[in-house]
PDB file of C-alpha atoms in Angstrom:
ATOM      1  CA  PHE A   1      66.472  52.590 -86.374  1.00 49.00           C
ATOM      2  CA  LEU A   2      66.571  54.484 -83.075  1.00 43.00           C
ATOM      3  CA  ALA A   3      70.617  53.859 -83.188  1.00 45.00           C
ATOM      4  CA  VAL A   4      70.582  55.848 -86.602  1.00 43.00           C
ATOM      5  CA  MET A   5      68.574  58.213 -85.084  1.00 45.00           C
ATOM      6  CA  MET A   6      70.514  58.815 -81.842  1.00 41.00           C
ATOM      7  CA  LEU A   7      73.721  58.783 -84.971  1.00 41.00           C
ATOM      8  CA  PHE A   8      72.183  62.233 -86.966  1.00 44.00           C
ATOM      9  CA  SER A   9      71.551  63.770 -83.603  1.00 46.00           C
ATOM     10  CA  LEU A  10      74.714  63.240 -81.779  1.00 45.00           C
ATOM     11  CA  THR A  11      76.653  64.480 -85.328  1.00 49.00           C
ATOM     12  CA  GLY A  12      75.299  68.598 -84.385  1.00 51.00           C
ATOM     13  CA  CYS A  13      77.837  71.205 -82.706  1.00 51.00           C
ATOM     14  CA  THR A  14      79.816  71.023 -80.370  1.00 51.00           C
ATOM     15  CA  GLU A  15      79.929  73.820 -77.650  1.00 55.00           C
ATOM     16  CA  ASN A  16      83.449  75.374 -78.886  1.00 54.00           C
ATOM     17  CA  GLU A  17      83.469  74.845 -82.870  1.00 55.00           C
ATOM     18  CA  GLN A  18      81.996  77.855 -83.998  1.00 59.00           C
ATOM     19  CA  VAL A  19      79.179  78.804 -86.309  1.00 54.00           C
ATOM     20  CA  ASP A  20      81.028  81.110 -89.614  1.00 57.00           C
ATOM     21  CA  GLU A  21      78.224  83.887 -90.540  1.00 66.00           C
ATOM     22  CA  GLU A  22      78.676  85.886 -92.783  1.00 69.00           C
ATOM     23  CA  GLU A  23      77.411  89.806 -91.650  1.00 65.00           C
ATOM     24  CA  PRO A  24      74.815  90.940 -94.233  1.00 64.00           C
ATOM     25  CA  THR A  25      76.139  92.983 -97.570  1.00 64.00           C
ATOM     26  CA  PRO A  26      74.278  96.574 -96.416  1.00 67.00           C
ATOM     27  CA  VAL A  27      71.900  97.269 -99.273  1.00 77.00           C
ATOM     28  CA  GLU A  28      72.894 100.258-100.645  1.00 89.00           C
ATOM     29  CA  ILE A  29      71.359 102.361-104.180  1.00 93.00           C
ATOM     30  CA  THR A  30      73.410 103.925-106.938  1.00 93.00           C
ATOM     31  CA  VAL A  31      72.787 106.912-109.463  1.00 94.00           C
ATOM     32  CA  SER A  32      74.643 106.887-112.114  1.00 94.00           C
ATOM     33  CA  LYS A  33      74.515 110.722-111.936  1.00 92.00           C
ATOM     34  CA  GLU A  34      72.967 112.095-108.492  1.00 93.00           C
ATOM     35  CA  THR A  35      72.260 115.467-110.478  1.00 93.00           C
ATOM     36  CA  LEU A  36      70.860 116.545-113.832  1.00 94.00           C
ATOM     37  CA  LEU A  37      71.608 120.868-115.118  1.00 93.00           C
ATOM     38  CA  ILE A  38      69.294 121.852-117.485  1.00 94.00           C
ATOM     39  CA  ASN A  39      68.848 124.547-120.172  1.00 92.00           C
ATOM     40  CA  LYS A  40      65.360 126.565-120.340  1.00 94.00           C
ATOM     41  CA  VAL A  41      64.488 124.600-123.648  1.00 93.00           C
ATOM     42  CA  GLY A  42      63.994 121.312-121.560  1.00 93.00           C
ATOM     43  CA  THR A  43      65.997 118.127-123.521  1.00 91.00           C
ATOM     44  CA  THR A  44      66.204 117.533-126.728  1.00 85.00           C
ATOM     45  CA  SER A  45      66.326 113.708-126.155  1.00 89.00           C
ATOM     46  CA  PRO A  46      65.468 112.089-122.229  1.00 91.00           C
ATOM     47  CA  ILE A  47      68.508 111.242-120.189  1.00 93.00           C
ATOM     48  CA  ASN A  48      69.448 108.295-120.010  1.00 94.00           C
ATOM     49  CA  ILE A  49      70.381 107.184-115.103  1.00 95.00           C
ATOM     50  CA  ASP A  50      71.319 103.555-113.947  1.00 94.00           C
ATOM     51  CA  VAL A  51      70.888 102.725-110.802  1.00 95.00           C
ATOM     52  CA  THR A  52      72.137  99.224-109.053  1.00 93.00           C
ATOM     53  CA  CYS A  53      70.020  98.280-106.012  1.00 91.00           C
ATOM     54  CA  PRO A  54      69.998  94.273-104.928  1.00 90.00           C
ATOM     55  CA  GLU A  55      66.442  94.920-104.326  1.00 90.00           C
ATOM     56  CA  GLN A  56      63.463  95.397-106.499  1.00 92.00           C
ATOM     57  CA  TRP A  57      63.732  99.354-106.467  1.00 94.00           C
ATOM     58  CA  ASP A  58      61.007 101.642-107.557  1.00 94.00           C
ATOM     59  CA  TYR A  59      60.976 106.049-107.464  1.00 96.00           C
ATOM     60  CA  THR A  60      58.768 109.276-107.154  1.00 96.00           C
ATOM     61  CA  VAL A  61      59.027 112.614-108.352  1.00 97.00           C
ATOM     62  CA  SER A  62      58.803 115.448-105.487  1.00 96.00           C
ATOM     63  CA  SER A  63      55.536 117.167-106.822  1.00 95.00           C
ATOM     64  CA  ALA A  64      57.338 120.607-107.326  1.00 93.00           C
ATOM     65  CA  GLY A  65      58.127 118.461-111.278  1.00 95.00           C
ATOM     66  CA  ARG A  66      56.222 115.830-111.688  1.00 95.00           C
ATOM     67  CA  ASP A  67      53.651 117.871-114.159  1.00 96.00           C
ATOM     68  CA  TRP A  68      57.941 118.846-116.016  1.00 97.00           C
ATOM     69  CA  CYS A  69      59.606 116.297-115.379  1.00 97.00           C
ATOM     70  CA  ILE A  70      59.061 112.882-116.458  1.00 96.00           C
ATOM     71  CA  VAL A  71      60.879 109.750-115.661  1.00 96.00           C
ATOM     72  CA  LYS A  72      60.024 106.303-117.148  1.00 95.00           C
ATOM     73  CA  ARG A  73      61.393 103.183-116.750  1.00 93.00           C
ATOM     74  CA  ALA A  74      60.680  99.486-118.164  1.00 88.00           C
ATOM     75  CA  THR A  75      59.541  97.214-116.498  1.00 87.00           C
ATOM     76  CA  ASN A  76      62.355  95.172-114.902  1.00 86.00           C
ATOM     77  CA  SER A  77      64.985  97.518-115.729  1.00 91.00           C
ATOM     78  CA  ASN A  78      67.459  99.282-114.274  1.00 93.00           C
ATOM     79  CA  ARG A  79      67.555 102.636-116.203  1.00 95.00           C
ATOM     80  CA  MET A  80      65.715 105.088-115.920  1.00 95.00           C
ATOM     81  CA  THR A  81      64.432 108.039-118.520  1.00 95.00           C
ATOM     82  CA  ILE A  82      63.972 111.558-117.869  1.00 96.00           C
ATOM     83  CA  THR A  83      62.651 114.391-120.237  1.00 96.00           C
ATOM     84  CA  VAL A  84      61.891 117.670-118.903  1.00 96.00           C
ATOM     85  CA  ASN A  85      59.771 119.926-121.338  1.00 97.00           C
ATOM     86  CA  ARG A  86      60.576 123.705-121.632  1.00 96.00           C
ATOM     87  CA  ASN A  87      60.466 126.336-118.709  1.00 96.00           C
ATOM     88  CA  PRO A  88      58.409 129.290-120.006  1.00 96.00           C
ATOM     89  CA  ASN A  89      58.688 131.415-116.359  1.00 95.00           C
ATOM     90  CA  ASP A  90      61.056 133.293-115.849  1.00 95.00           C
ATOM     91  CA  GLN A  91      62.889 131.908-113.706  1.00 94.00           C
ATOM     92  CA  GLY A  92      64.561 128.590-112.763  1.00 94.00           C
ATOM     93  CA  ARG A  93      62.708 125.271-111.491  1.00 96.00           C
ATOM     94  CA  SER A  94      64.349 122.165-109.451  1.00 96.00           C
ATOM     95  CA  THR A  95      62.657 119.147-108.435  1.00 97.00           C
ATOM     96  CA  THR A  96      63.597 115.783-107.126  1.00 97.00           C
ATOM     97  CA  ILE A  97      63.618 112.510-108.233  1.00 97.00           C
ATOM     98  CA  SER A  98      64.216 109.899-105.494  1.00 96.00           C
ATOM     99  CA  VAL A  99      65.110 106.017-106.265  1.00 96.00           C
ATOM    100  CA  PHE A 100      64.681 103.572-103.002  1.00 95.00           C
ATOM    101  CA  SER A 101      63.836 100.587-102.300  1.00 93.00           C
ATOM    102  CA  LYS A 102      60.909  99.080-102.020  1.00 93.00           C
ATOM    103  CA  GLU A 103      61.433  96.997 -99.006  1.00 91.00           C
ATOM    104  CA  ASN A 104      63.367  99.825 -96.957  1.00 91.00           C
ATOM    105  CA  ARG A 105      62.579 102.986 -97.910  1.00 91.00           C
ATOM    106  CA  ASP A 106      64.922 104.373 -96.012  1.00 92.00           C
ATOM    107  CA  ILE A 107      67.674 102.907 -98.045  1.00 92.00           C
ATOM    108  CA  ASN A 108      67.305 105.794-101.219  1.00 94.00           C
ATOM    109  CA  LYS A 109      68.623 107.969-103.223  1.00 95.00           C
ATOM    110  CA  SER A 110      68.392 111.616-104.897  1.00 95.00           C
ATOM    111  CA  ILE A 111      68.158 112.037-107.486  1.00 96.00           C
ATOM    112  CA  SER A 112      67.983 116.384-107.982  1.00 95.00           C
ATOM    113  CA  VAL A 113      66.707 118.324-111.729  1.00 96.00           C
ATOM    114  CA  LYS A 114      67.429 121.800-111.998  1.00 95.00           C
ATOM    115  CA  GLN A 115      66.690 123.979-114.558  1.00 95.00           C
ATOM    116  CA  LEU A 116      67.045 128.167-115.947  1.00 93.00           C
ATOM    117  CA  GLY A 117      64.301 130.047-116.825  1.00 94.00           C
ATOM    118  CA  GLN A 118      63.590 132.485-119.171  1.00 93.00           C
ATOM    119  CA  LYS A 119      65.472 135.198-117.393  1.00 93.00           C
ATOM    120  CA  GLU A 120      69.510 134.658-117.466  1.00 89.00           C
ATOM    121  CA  GLY A 121      71.376 133.058-114.693  1.00 88.00           C
ATOM    122  CA  ILE A 122      73.577 130.125-113.703  1.00 87.00           C
ATOM    123  CA  LEU A 123      73.374 126.558-112.434  1.00 87.00           C
ATOM    124  CA  MET A 124      75.965 124.626-110.310  1.00 83.00           C
ATOM    125  CA  ASP A 125      75.093 120.789-109.433  1.00 83.00           C
ATOM    126  CA  LYS A 126      76.027 121.853-105.947  1.00 82.00           C
ATOM    127  CA  ASP A 127      76.242 124.832-103.636  1.00 79.00           C
ATOM    128  CA  THR A 128      79.554 123.650-101.292  1.00 81.00           C
ATOM    129  CA  TYR A 129      82.964 121.651-102.515  1.00 75.00           C
ATOM    130  CA  GLU A 130      84.472 120.834 -99.274  1.00 78.00           C
ATOM    131  CA  VAL A 131      87.790 119.699-100.575  1.00 76.00           C
ATOM    132  CA  PRO A 132      90.091 117.840 -98.568  1.00 75.00           C
ATOM    133  CA  SER A 133      93.628 119.312 -96.715  1.00 73.00           C
ATOM    134  CA  LYS A 134      95.476 116.137 -98.221  1.00 73.00           C
ATOM    135  CA  GLY A 135      95.448 114.145-101.187  1.00 63.00           C
ATOM    136  CA  ALA A 136      92.894 116.032-103.606  1.00 64.00           C
ATOM    137  CA  THR A 137      94.986 117.160-106.698  1.00 73.00           C
ATOM    138  CA  SER A 138      91.972 118.717-108.464  1.00 75.00           C
ATOM    139  CA  PHE A 139      88.078 118.340-108.456  1.00 75.00           C
ATOM    140  CA  SER A 140      85.189 119.195-110.899  1.00 78.00           C
ATOM    141  CA  VAL A 141      82.355 121.500-110.566  1.00 79.00           C
ATOM    142  CA  GLU A 142      79.401 121.290-113.182  1.00 82.00           C
ATOM    143  CA  LEU A 143      77.238 124.336-113.979  1.00 82.00           C
ATOM    144  CA  LEU A 144      75.512 125.798-117.073  1.00 84.00           C
ATOM    145  CA  ALA A 145      74.705 128.852-117.726  1.00 83.00           C
ATOM    146  CA  SER A 146      72.481 131.307-120.060  1.00 84.00           C
ATOM    147  CA  VAL A 147      74.940 134.385-120.064  1.00 83.00           C
ATOM    148  CA  GLU A 148      78.989 134.784-119.888  1.00 85.00           C
ATOM    149  CA  PHE A 149      80.615 134.385-117.082  1.00 81.00           C
ATOM    150  CA  GLU A 150      84.954 134.871-115.617  1.00 84.00           C
ATOM    151  CA  VAL A 151      85.821 132.518-112.848  1.00 82.00           C
ATOM    152  CA  GLU A 152      88.372 134.370-110.575  1.00 84.00           C
ATOM    153  CA  VAL A 153      89.959 132.806-107.078  1.00 83.00           C
ATOM    154  CA  GLU A 154      89.747 135.009-104.385  1.00 86.00           C
ATOM    155  CA  ALA A 155      93.471 136.477-104.067  1.00 88.00           C
ATOM    156  CA  GLY A 156      96.101 134.919-101.308  1.00 85.00           C
ATOM    157  CA  LYS A 157      94.302 132.305-101.851  1.00 82.00           C
ATOM    158  CA  ASP A 158      97.148 130.015-103.258  1.00 81.00           C
ATOM    159  CA  TRP A 159      95.878 126.569-101.952  1.00 77.00           C
ATOM    160  CA  ILE A 160      93.651 126.462-104.969  1.00 79.00           C
ATOM    161  CA  ARG A 161      93.511 127.277-108.559  1.00 80.00           C
ATOM    162  CA  TYR A 162      90.967 126.934-112.067  1.00 77.00           C
ATOM    163  CA  ILE A 163      92.841 124.997-114.324  1.00 75.00           C
ATOM    164  CA  GLU A 164      90.927 126.498-117.208  1.00 76.00           C
ATOM    165  CA  THR A 165      90.014 123.838-120.065  1.00 69.00           C
ATOM    166  CA  LYS A 166      86.858 124.245-123.653  1.00 64.00           C
ATOM    167  CA  ALA A 167      84.065 121.843-121.790  1.00 57.00           C
ATOM    168  CA  ALA A 168      80.915 121.508-124.038  1.00 52.00           C
ATOM    169  CA  GLU A 169      78.018 122.595-121.968  1.00 58.00           C
ATOM    170  CA  PRO A 170      76.926 122.072-118.965  1.00 60.00           C
ATOM    171  CA  HIS A 171      80.451 123.288-118.394  1.00 56.00           C
ATOM    172  CA  ALA A 172      83.438 121.250-116.048  1.00 56.00           C
ATOM    173  CA  LEU A 173      85.424 123.832-114.177  1.00 58.00           C
ATOM    174  CA  THR A 174      87.916 121.822-112.978  1.00 55.00           C
ATOM    175  CA  PHE A 175      90.244 123.618-109.693  1.00 56.00           C
TER     176      PHE A 175
END
């Protein structure tokens, strides 16, 4: 019995052997849409947002939108449904939905919800677009407008051009 125990204890790793340890895969949350542009009447049907996270996750709606941006998630589902109520105010409004890992709230993703007001206005999915100096062939700007609008590229800016397309609301402008 003692010889068998010694045999098992001597069969471990030697100093020259390396143990392959896998680097842990960083946890990341992805969402199918990071910005929602909503007209003043709100949504007529819920908007589905798919969430990918290898851990358990949850969400919160910022206090600015808790009374008009309704988010629901079925138990153990990777999909949220978002409904936005009519905006009775003259001005547009916005809120943020934060999706986060239950194990580490520092792992999160934000969804921006922007809604037009009763007055005429234009909403864009982002305020700024960064275009790489090489390699980019085109990019899209998503916007929602309650007014007629025109797209102009400043004279002398020959490095960018607007490619006109027919699009439903919200509009996707391609440059």
